[in-house]
Amino acid sequence: MVKIECSNCSEEAVIEIKRKGKNYCPDHYRKYFLNQVGKVLDKYEIEGKIAVAISGGKDSSTCAEALTHFERIDVRSFYINLGIGEYSKKSRGSAKEVSDELGLDLDIIDLERRYGRSVPEINEEEGGSPCALCGMIKRYLTNRYAFENGFDYVATGHNLSDEVSSTFHNLANVYLTPFRGLEPVLNEKKNYKLAERVKPLYFLKDKETLIYAQTNDISFYHGECPLSQDSPTDELKNWLHELDSEKPGIMRSFAKSFMRLEDRMEKDQRELKKCENCGYATATRICRFCRVVRNFP
Ligand SMILES: [Zn+2]
Ligand SMILES: [Zn+2]
């Protein structure tokens, strides 16, 4: 195979960033990657205590590692144990490993221990899509953890591929309510107990995160959740990646357009209520987490 040289030095390149017409060796790629993360942090003036929700997968582990390169950030990590058998055990092992490597104390939130039932048990009774249930529970517990512990932010590993494909999925289903949250940063709303959320990998694609994780020896678990169904966004994601390879940078432009649309729709937002049971933000009288998990005193 022909060796492709880094555009900045004579080392062998590990990735091509078509949008910039550049190839990077591991060292120069790290600079590029951290620069993309830094842009999000700078634009929104992010600093202080940030809790990273580490799932054991590549994105959240990479997110935690990347944040440790920024001195103005005090990184903490936590893991949500959803109780999905072997999969959760291995994910937890990976989350612990990466936290140890980064010198972070991993806090564990155990759904079953704290609320009495695991995701498979709740899903068995509630029916419906296990992924939607799981997503809702993770969002709830992530926000609650950050809020209760007084963190300045909670960071998640959502990347450009996730963000753009899920918005396309919502557009394809004429589902415009979740047009909130399309910015790399979601402001806190203290009276609704909403913690400030940040997505440091917002401008980086799936593959870019994977190559960063691999070339920087970041531990992560490759396993797939046994409850997971073919995600409806997978096909859209593949299509978007193909399109982006033909028109480099188009995914980023989509993300930027969605961000601007969100600004315009701000006033149009659905009114927030406070859950009558737990007091956290919801659109209904009792939040879905409390209804499903039966989080009643
Ligand atoms: Zn180089
Ligand atoms: Zn509630």
Short mmCIF file of N, CA and C in Angstrom, two decimals, residues 164-165 168 233-246 250-251 254:
data_model
loop_
_atom_site.label_atom_id
_atom_site.label_comp_id
_atom_site.label_asym_id
_atom_site.label_seq_id
_atom_site.Cartn_x
_atom_site.Cartn_y
_atom_site.Cartn_z
N VAL A 164 -26.73 15.10 13.49
CA VAL A 164 -27.34 15.40 12.19
C VAL A 164 -28.29 14.28 11.78
N SER A 165 -27.90 13.01 12.01
CA SER A 165 -28.79 11.94 11.58
C SER A 165 -30.07 11.90 12.41
N PHE A 168 -32.34 14.63 11.04
CA PHE A 168 -32.94 14.20 9.77
C PHE A 168 -34.06 13.20 10.02
N THR A 233 -32.03 5.51 12.69
CA THR A 233 -31.16 6.57 12.17
C THR A 233 -29.93 6.01 11.44
N ASP A 234 -29.68 4.69 11.56
CA ASP A 234 -28.48 4.12 10.95
C ASP A 234 -28.40 4.35 9.45
N GLU A 235 -29.53 4.12 8.78
CA GLU A 235 -29.53 4.27 7.33
C GLU A 235 -29.27 5.73 6.93
N LEU A 236 -29.92 6.62 7.66
CA LEU A 236 -29.72 8.04 7.39
C LEU A 236 -28.26 8.43 7.64
N LYS A 237 -27.69 7.84 8.69
CA LYS A 237 -26.30 8.13 9.03
C LYS A 237 -25.38 7.69 7.90
N ASN A 238 -25.59 6.48 7.38
CA ASN A 238 -24.75 5.99 6.28
C ASN A 238 -24.88 6.91 5.06
N TRP A 239 -26.11 7.28 4.79
CA TRP A 239 -26.36 8.15 3.65
C TRP A 239 -25.66 9.49 3.83
N LEU A 240 -25.75 10.05 5.02
CA LEU A 240 -25.11 11.35 5.30
C LEU A 240 -23.59 11.25 5.18
N HIS A 241 -23.02 10.14 5.67
CA HIS A 241 -21.58 9.96 5.55
C HIS A 241 -21.14 9.87 4.09
N GLU A 242 -21.94 9.18 3.29
CA GLU A 242 -21.61 9.08 1.86
C GLU A 242 -21.66 10.46 1.20
N LEU A 243 -22.74 11.17 1.52
CA LEU A 243 -22.92 12.50 0.97
C LEU A 243 -21.75 13.41 1.39
N ASP A 244 -21.35 13.29 2.65
CA ASP A 244 -20.29 14.14 3.18
C ASP A 244 -18.95 13.82 2.51
N SER A 245 -18.80 12.57 2.09
CA SER A 245 -17.54 12.24 1.46
C SER A 245 -17.51 12.80 0.02
N GLU A 246 -18.69 12.94 -0.58
CA GLU A 246 -18.74 13.57 -1.90
C GLU A 246 -18.75 15.09 -1.82
N ILE A 250 -20.52 18.98 4.30
CA ILE A 250 -21.97 19.26 4.23
C ILE A 250 -22.67 18.91 5.55
N MET A 251 -22.17 17.91 6.27
CA MET A 251 -22.81 17.55 7.54
C MET A 251 -22.67 18.69 8.55
N PHE A 254 -25.11 21.32 7.68
CA PHE A 254 -26.45 20.97 8.17
C PHE A 254 -26.56 21.31 9.65
#
